[in-house]
Amino acid sequence: MKRSTATAAGMQHVAPYSRLYVLFTGMERIASLLECVAGWAAHGAHVRLAGLAPSASLPDSDQRPAQQCSNRIALTATLETARELLALRGIEADCEFLGTGPDSAARNEALARAVRLWKADLTIGAPANPVALAGETASPVLMLPTPTARHCSVPPGRVFVASDASAASACAVREAATLAAPGTRVRVGYLACDPAAAQHPEDFDAVILEAGHEGEATAHAIIQAALQWHADLLVLGTRGGHEGGRWRYASVAAEVAQRTVLPLLLVPQGSQTLMLT
């Protein structure tokens, strides 16, 4: 597989995403989140900033409305500040507030519906179930872990892609190629399959990862390999978070999403993002 002539010739890298949906819950590292938006938004991109306030945690039901109101006020201020900071970078964005819903399932459903309505080609943030969100919206999800996790470099200098040579993994490799600016190093870690039998761009490194057949062991092998290689970004393909949407050995993507300290880009099979040929 060869990358496009523009990338191979070292021409200026073009940010790949034109419709971004950015999720705020009040737990994010705002500077890192906005850096990702500014770095991966194509010129003239449409950006929507969405607030998803956490559910009230107080046991006293009489105090919950006040806490919910306080959460919403704080998050609304965060959204407005983020919008103004993006405007200073020449990026216009609008804001919306998602309903909290009675439970986590309702919240996840509301988020997926909002992403689909926006026709996003990238969602950025820390959704509760990023694997399911990627599968349900058929668009990549860039998951930024907790504020104490690794900083998200944009563009990433070192990208690690895990692959089991499936169609979903091939989508992840192609997505990594769209993100790779001139000078970016990309390594594909193959799980129990011969790199020679799979396809990846000629200028990508390739290694074989030794891992067991259980999701937890495989996820650990992927994360450790990415960390030891000093990756800035980890990329995984997925067919979603439901039955039938699993890697060869288990729901590896979900395990990685729960454990990683690296920014994680989840690429669903059938993603509508423009890919290199």
mmCIF file of C-alpha atoms in Angstrom:
data_model
loop_
_atom_site.group_PDB
_atom_site.id
_atom_site.type_symbol
_atom_site.label_atom_id
_atom_site.label_comp_id
_atom_site.label_asym_id
_atom_site.label_seq_id
_atom_site.Cartn_x
_atom_site.Cartn_y
_atom_site.Cartn_z
ATOM 1 C CA MET A 1 0.000 0.000 0.000
ATOM 2 C CA LYS A 2 1.369 3.418 -0.960
ATOM 3 C CA ARG A 3 0.317 6.721 0.487
ATOM 4 C CA SER A 4 -0.872 9.618 -1.644
ATOM 5 C CA THR A 5 1.613 11.460 -3.843
ATOM 6 C CA ALA A 6 1.074 14.651 -1.816
ATOM 7 C CA THR A 7 2.096 13.032 1.465
ATOM 8 C CA ALA A 8 4.939 11.032 -0.080
ATOM 9 C CA ALA A 9 6.361 14.155 -1.708
ATOM 10 C CA GLY A 10 6.405 15.967 1.627
ATOM 11 C CA MET A 11 3.828 18.575 0.713
ATOM 12 C CA GLN A 12 2.006 20.463 3.438
ATOM 13 C CA HIS A 13 -0.166 18.177 5.510
ATOM 14 C CA VAL A 14 -3.891 18.950 5.395
ATOM 15 C CA ALA A 15 -5.988 18.379 8.506
ATOM 16 C CA PRO A 16 -8.445 15.606 7.653
ATOM 17 C CA TYR A 17 -11.680 16.430 9.500
ATOM 18 C CA SER A 18 -14.344 18.896 8.393
ATOM 19 C CA ARG A 19 -17.144 18.259 10.929
ATOM 20 C CA LEU A 20 -16.017 17.889 14.530
ATOM 21 C CA TYR A 21 -18.168 17.156 17.553
ATOM 22 C CA VAL A 22 -16.382 18.059 20.785
ATOM 23 C CA LEU A 23 -17.658 16.693 24.084
ATOM 24 C CA PHE A 24 -17.245 18.517 27.409
ATOM 25 C CA THR A 25 -18.146 16.939 30.746
ATOM 26 C CA GLY A 26 -16.217 19.262 33.074
ATOM 27 C CA MET A 27 -13.403 16.732 33.603
ATOM 28 C CA GLU A 28 -11.311 17.548 30.530
ATOM 29 C CA ARG A 29 -7.923 19.158 30.139
ATOM 30 C CA ILE A 30 -9.330 22.047 28.132
ATOM 31 C CA ALA A 31 -6.070 23.167 26.510
ATOM 32 C CA SER A 32 -5.344 19.681 25.166
ATOM 33 C CA LEU A 33 -8.897 19.284 23.905
ATOM 34 C CA LEU A 34 -8.827 22.573 22.003
ATOM 35 C CA GLU A 35 -5.376 21.844 20.626
ATOM 36 C CA CYS A 36 -6.769 18.670 19.069
ATOM 37 C CA VAL A 37 -9.645 20.617 17.556
ATOM 38 C CA ALA A 38 -7.343 23.271 16.110
ATOM 39 C CA GLY A 39 -4.840 20.702 14.836
ATOM 40 C CA TRP A 40 -7.236 18.294 13.148
ATOM 41 C CA ALA A 41 -9.946 20.653 11.882
ATOM 42 C CA ALA A 42 -9.693 21.310 8.166
ATOM 43 C CA HIS A 43 -9.885 24.908 6.947
ATOM 44 C CA GLY A 44 -13.482 26.071 7.244
ATOM 45 C CA ALA A 45 -14.467 23.089 9.380
ATOM 46 C CA HIS A 46 -17.809 23.023 11.187
ATOM 47 C CA VAL A 47 -17.316 22.522 14.920
ATOM 48 C CA ARG A 48 -19.917 21.873 17.583
ATOM 49 C CA LEU A 49 -19.094 22.055 21.293
ATOM 50 C CA ALA A 50 -21.423 19.931 23.400
ATOM 51 C CA GLY A 51 -21.869 19.933 27.145
ATOM 52 C CA LEU A 52 -22.839 16.709 28.900
ATOM 53 C CA ALA A 53 -23.106 17.489 32.596
ATOM 54 C CA PRO A 54 -22.544 14.624 35.046
ATOM 55 C CA SER A 55 -25.552 13.306 36.901
ATOM 56 C CA ALA A 56 -26.122 14.724 40.359
ATOM 57 C CA SER A 57 -24.314 12.622 42.954
ATOM 58 C CA LEU A 58 -25.994 13.878 46.129
ATOM 59 C CA PRO A 59 -28.047 11.227 47.942
ATOM 60 C CA ASP A 60 -30.639 13.767 49.067
ATOM 61 C CA SER A 61 -33.164 14.055 46.230
ATOM 62 C CA ASP A 62 -34.151 17.548 47.397
ATOM 63 C CA GLN A 63 -30.600 18.805 46.761
ATOM 64 C CA ARG A 64 -30.099 17.177 43.365
ATOM 65 C CA PRO A 65 -31.824 19.879 41.282
ATOM 66 C CA ALA A 66 -29.561 22.528 42.811
ATOM 67 C CA GLN A 67 -26.471 20.450 42.068
ATOM 68 C CA GLN A 68 -27.623 19.802 38.502
ATOM 69 C CA CYS A 69 -28.185 23.536 38.019
ATOM 70 C CA SER A 70 -24.716 24.300 39.402
ATOM 71 C CA ASN A 71 -23.123 21.694 37.107
ATOM 72 C CA ARG A 72 -24.894 23.156 34.099
ATOM 73 C CA ILE A 73 -23.870 26.747 34.907
ATOM 74 C CA ALA A 74 -20.212 25.753 35.278
ATOM 75 C CA LEU A 75 -20.247 23.716 32.068
ATOM 76 C CA THR A 76 -22.000 26.469 30.133
ATOM 77 C CA ALA A 77 -19.224 28.868 31.132
ATOM 78 C CA THR A 78 -16.631 26.319 29.982
ATOM 79 C CA LEU A 79 -18.322 25.939 26.592
ATOM 80 C CA GLU A 80 -18.460 29.696 26.055
ATOM 81 C CA THR A 81 -14.796 30.087 26.993
ATOM 82 C CA ALA A 82 -13.823 27.258 24.633
ATOM 83 C CA ARG A 83 -15.838 28.849 21.818
ATOM 84 C CA GLU A 84 -14.066 32.177 22.324
ATOM 85 C CA LEU A 85 -10.626 30.557 22.410
ATOM 86 C CA LEU A 86 -11.311 28.711 19.157
ATOM 87 C CA ALA A 87 -12.528 31.961 17.582
ATOM 88 C CA LEU A 88 -9.127 33.490 18.377
ATOM 89 C CA ARG A 89 -7.635 30.686 16.264
ATOM 90 C CA GLY A 90 -9.993 31.450 13.400
ATOM 91 C CA ILE A 91 -12.298 28.488 14.099
ATOM 92 C CA GLU A 92 -16.003 29.214 14.394
ATOM 93 C CA ALA A 93 -17.974 26.902 16.689
ATOM 94 C CA ASP A 94 -21.454 26.689 18.106
ATOM 95 C CA CYS A 95 -22.604 25.149 21.368
ATOM 96 C CA GLU A 96 -25.330 22.863 22.597
ATOM 97 C CA PHE A 97 -26.244 21.202 25.857
ATOM 98 C CA LEU A 98 -27.238 17.536 25.955
ATOM 99 C CA GLY A 99 -29.859 16.344 28.420
ATOM 100 C CA THR A 100 -28.468 14.285 31.257
ATOM 101 C CA GLY A 101 -31.034 11.490 30.919
ATOM 102 C CA PRO A 102 -32.223 9.156 33.662
ATOM 103 C CA ASP A 103 -29.296 6.726 33.349
ATOM 104 C CA SER A 104 -25.994 6.109 31.540
ATOM 105 C CA ALA A 105 -27.682 4.226 28.679
ATOM 106 C CA ALA A 106 -29.977 7.183 27.976
ATOM 107 C CA ARG A 107 -27.032 9.592 28.126
ATOM 108 C CA ASN A 108 -25.020 7.472 25.682
ATOM 109 C CA GLU A 109 -27.988 7.215 23.329
ATOM 110 C CA ALA A 110 -28.512 10.990 23.411
ATOM 111 C CA LEU A 111 -24.848 11.563 22.624
ATOM 112 C CA ALA A 112 -24.833 9.117 19.699
ATOM 113 C CA ARG A 113 -27.986 10.719 18.297
ATOM 114 C CA ALA A 114 -26.448 14.197 18.536
ATOM 115 C CA VAL A 115 -23.243 13.071 16.793
ATOM 116 C CA ARG A 116 -25.241 11.492 13.965
ATOM 117 C CA LEU A 117 -27.408 14.594 13.546
ATOM 118 C CA TRP A 118 -24.269 16.739 13.314
ATOM 119 C CA LYS A 119 -22.878 14.296 10.702
ATOM 120 C CA ALA A 120 -19.554 14.398 12.513
ATOM 121 C CA ASP A 121 -16.494 12.839 10.933
ATOM 122 C CA LEU A 122 -14.662 13.017 14.273
ATOM 123 C CA THR A 123 -15.833 13.115 17.887
ATOM 124 C CA ILE A 124 -13.316 14.329 20.467
ATOM 125 C CA GLY A 125 -13.627 13.916 24.236
ATOM 126 C CA ALA A 126 -14.057 11.246 26.872
ATOM 127 C CA PRO A 127 -17.440 9.559 26.320
ATOM 128 C CA ALA A 128 -18.437 6.822 28.749
ATOM 129 C CA ASN A 129 -18.500 4.160 26.018
ATOM 130 C CA PRO A 130 -16.286 5.327 23.142
ATOM 131 C CA VAL A 131 -16.290 1.943 21.359
ATOM 132 C CA ALA A 132 -20.079 1.823 21.149
ATOM 133 C CA LEU A 133 -20.182 5.503 20.122
ATOM 134 C CA ALA A 134 -17.786 4.880 17.224
ATOM 135 C CA GLY A 135 -19.804 1.891 16.073
ATOM 136 C CA GLU A 136 -23.200 3.574 16.378
ATOM 137 C CA THR A 137 -22.120 6.754 14.577
ATOM 138 C CA ALA A 138 -19.828 5.155 11.960
ATOM 139 C CA SER A 139 -17.249 7.878 12.603
ATOM 140 C CA PRO A 140 -13.920 7.945 14.470
ATOM 141 C CA VAL A 141 -13.770 8.853 18.151
ATOM 142 C CA LEU A 142 -10.664 10.450 19.619
ATOM 143 C CA MET A 143 -10.755 9.563 23.308
ATOM 144 C CA LEU A 144 -8.715 11.793 25.562
ATOM 145 C CA PRO A 145 -8.235 10.091 28.949
ATOM 146 C CA THR A 146 -8.308 11.813 32.322
ATOM 147 C CA PRO A 147 -6.426 15.096 32.895
ATOM 148 C CA THR A 148 -3.560 13.145 34.488
ATOM 149 C CA ALA A 149 -2.985 11.056 31.326
ATOM 150 C CA ARG A 150 -0.576 11.725 28.478
ATOM 151 C CA HIS A 151 -0.804 15.005 26.579
ATOM 152 C CA CYS A 152 -2.264 14.755 23.076
ATOM 153 C CA SER A 153 0.361 16.052 20.638
ATOM 154 C CA VAL A 154 -1.016 17.541 17.409
ATOM 155 C CA PRO A 155 0.027 16.500 14.909
ATOM 156 C CA PRO A 156 1.276 13.354 16.643
ATOM 157 C CA GLY A 157 4.939 12.591 16.046
ATOM 158 C CA ARG A 158 4.640 8.855 16.743
ATOM 159 C CA VAL A 159 1.467 6.902 15.956
ATOM 160 C CA PHE A 160 1.003 3.271 17.008
ATOM 161 C CA VAL A 161 -1.693 1.227 15.239
ATOM 162 C CA ALA A 162 -2.730 -2.204 16.524
ATOM 163 C CA SER A 163 -3.917 -4.655 13.863
ATOM 164 C CA ASP A 164 -5.196 -8.220 13.623
ATOM 165 C CA ALA A 165 -5.283 -7.959 9.802
ATOM 166 C CA SER A 166 -9.094 -7.670 9.842
ATOM 167 C CA ALA A 167 -11.106 -5.250 7.726
ATOM 168 C CA ALA A 168 -11.663 -3.064 10.802
ATOM 169 C CA SER A 169 -7.917 -2.936 11.422
ATOM 170 C CA ALA A 170 -7.286 -1.997 7.799
ATOM 171 C CA CYS A 171 -9.564 1.016 8.322
ATOM 172 C CA ALA A 172 -7.466 2.006 11.337
ATOM 173 C CA VAL A 173 -4.228 1.786 9.333
ATOM 174 C CA ARG A 174 -5.666 3.953 6.562
ATOM 175 C CA GLU A 175 -6.959 6.492 9.084
ATOM 176 C CA ALA A 176 -3.474 6.694 10.604
ATOM 177 C CA ALA A 177 -2.130 7.454 7.136
ATOM 178 C CA THR A 178 -4.485 10.434 6.803
ATOM 179 C CA LEU A 179 -3.233 11.820 10.126
ATOM 180 C CA ALA A 180 0.459 11.340 9.454
ATOM 181 C CA ALA A 181 2.078 14.670 8.680
ATOM 182 C CA PRO A 182 5.469 14.670 6.941
ATOM 183 C CA GLY A 183 7.999 13.369 9.449
ATOM 184 C CA THR A 184 5.453 11.441 11.530
ATOM 185 C CA ARG A 185 6.546 7.923 12.429
ATOM 186 C CA VAL A 186 3.872 5.230 12.293
ATOM 187 C CA ARG A 187 4.251 1.700 13.633
ATOM 188 C CA VAL A 188 1.745 -1.111 13.050
ATOM 189 C CA GLY A 189 1.698 -3.778 15.751
ATOM 190 C CA TYR A 190 0.278 -7.032 14.375
ATOM 191 C CA LEU A 191 -1.399 -9.511 16.699
ATOM 192 C CA ALA A 192 -0.540 -13.126 15.860
ATOM 193 C CA CYS A 193 -0.420 -12.524 12.128
ATOM 194 C CA ASP A 194 2.404 -12.059 9.656
ATOM 195 C CA PRO A 195 2.957 -8.402 8.691
ATOM 196 C CA ALA A 196 3.973 -9.622 5.231
ATOM 197 C CA ALA A 197 0.441 -10.957 4.734
ATOM 198 C CA ALA A 198 -1.178 -7.626 5.647
ATOM 199 C CA GLN A 199 -1.076 -4.273 3.911
ATOM 200 C CA HIS A 200 0.366 -1.070 5.303
ATOM 201 C CA PRO A 201 2.220 1.856 3.722
ATOM 202 C CA GLU A 202 5.835 1.122 2.886
ATOM 203 C CA ASP A 203 7.156 3.831 5.211
ATOM 204 C CA PHE A 204 5.370 2.396 8.272
ATOM 205 C CA ASP A 205 7.241 0.197 10.731
ATOM 206 C CA ALA A 206 5.757 -3.227 11.475
ATOM 207 C CA VAL A 207 6.185 -5.491 14.491
ATOM 208 C CA ILE A 208 4.498 -8.631 15.798
ATOM 209 C CA LEU A 209 2.890 -8.447 19.239
ATOM 210 C CA GLU A 210 2.813 -11.556 21.381
ATOM 211 C CA ALA A 211 -0.462 -11.780 23.283
ATOM 212 C CA GLY A 212 -2.829 -14.343 24.699
ATOM 213 C CA HIS A 213 -6.308 -15.028 23.381
ATOM 214 C CA GLU A 214 -8.119 -13.083 26.085
ATOM 215 C CA GLY A 215 -9.073 -9.448 25.714
ATOM 216 C CA GLU A 216 -7.324 -8.263 28.867
ATOM 217 C CA ALA A 217 -3.981 -9.841 27.925
ATOM 218 C CA THR A 218 -4.200 -8.552 24.353
ATOM 219 C CA ALA A 219 -5.105 -5.044 25.488
ATOM 220 C CA HIS A 220 -2.155 -5.048 27.891
ATOM 221 C CA ALA A 221 0.206 -6.111 25.083
ATOM 222 C CA ILE A 222 -1.052 -3.311 22.823
ATOM 223 C CA ILE A 223 -0.772 -0.603 25.469
ATOM 224 C CA GLN A 224 2.682 -1.716 26.620
ATOM 225 C CA ALA A 225 4.008 -1.880 23.072
ATOM 226 C CA ALA A 226 2.717 1.635 22.366
ATOM 227 C CA LEU A 227 4.176 3.026 25.601
ATOM 228 C CA GLN A 228 7.560 1.339 25.127
ATOM 229 C CA TRP A 229 7.752 2.831 21.634
ATOM 230 C CA HIS A 230 6.908 6.262 23.147
ATOM 231 C CA ALA A 231 3.808 6.698 20.982
ATOM 232 C CA ASP A 232 1.890 9.989 21.068
ATOM 233 C CA LEU A 233 -1.306 8.400 19.754
ATOM 234 C CA LEU A 234 -2.768 4.892 19.780
ATOM 235 C CA VAL A 235 -5.123 3.868 16.946
ATOM 236 C CA LEU A 236 -7.497 0.895 16.942
ATOM 237 C CA GLY A 237 -10.121 -0.323 14.513
ATOM 238 C CA THR A 238 -13.444 -1.569 15.814
ATOM 239 C CA ARG A 239 -16.775 -2.835 14.559
ATOM 240 C CA GLY A 240 -18.551 -1.381 17.586
ATOM 241 C CA GLY A 241 -19.301 -2.362 21.156
ATOM 242 C CA HIS A 242 -22.056 -4.885 20.531
ATOM 243 C CA GLU A 243 -22.304 -8.622 19.921
ATOM 244 C CA GLY A 244 -20.534 -9.385 16.671
ATOM 245 C CA GLY A 245 -18.502 -6.196 16.937
ATOM 246 C CA ARG A 246 -15.427 -7.830 18.462
ATOM 247 C CA TRP A 247 -11.805 -8.392 17.625
ATOM 248 C CA ARG A 248 -10.555 -11.887 16.947
ATOM 249 C CA TYR A 249 -9.828 -12.636 20.613
ATOM 250 C CA ALA A 250 -12.247 -10.483 22.621
ATOM 251 C CA SER A 251 -13.564 -6.951 22.967
ATOM 252 C CA VAL A 252 -10.031 -5.614 22.896
ATOM 253 C CA ALA A 253 -10.909 -2.061 21.956
ATOM 254 C CA ALA A 254 -13.115 -1.678 25.023
ATOM 255 C CA GLU A 255 -10.365 -3.055 27.280
ATOM 256 C CA VAL A 256 -7.800 -0.674 25.781
ATOM 257 C CA ALA A 257 -10.171 2.290 26.165
ATOM 258 C CA GLN A 258 -10.569 1.522 29.874
ATOM 259 C CA ARG A 259 -6.850 1.115 30.550
ATOM 260 C CA THR A 260 -4.881 3.405 28.266
ATOM 261 C CA VAL A 261 -3.182 6.608 29.397
ATOM 262 C CA LEU A 262 -2.508 7.504 25.759
ATOM 263 C CA PRO A 263 -4.906 9.416 23.523
ATOM 264 C CA LEU A 264 -6.850 6.720 21.653
ATOM 265 C CA LEU A 265 -8.382 7.043 18.189
ATOM 266 C CA LEU A 266 -11.106 4.438 17.600
ATOM 267 C CA VAL A 267 -11.888 3.916 13.917
ATOM 268 C CA PRO A 268 -15.066 1.989 13.101
ATOM 269 C CA GLN A 269 -15.243 -0.296 10.123
ATOM 270 C CA GLY A 270 -17.148 1.560 7.423
ATOM 271 C CA SER A 271 -16.084 4.993 8.661
ATOM 272 C CA GLN A 272 -17.149 7.762 6.278
ATOM 273 C CA THR A 273 -13.895 9.689 6.725
ATOM 274 C CA LEU A 274 -12.058 10.258 3.448
ATOM 275 C CA MET A 275 -9.271 7.696 3.242
ATOM 276 C CA LEU A 276 -6.125 7.555 1.140
ATOM 277 C CA THR A 277 -6.017 5.307 -1.912
#
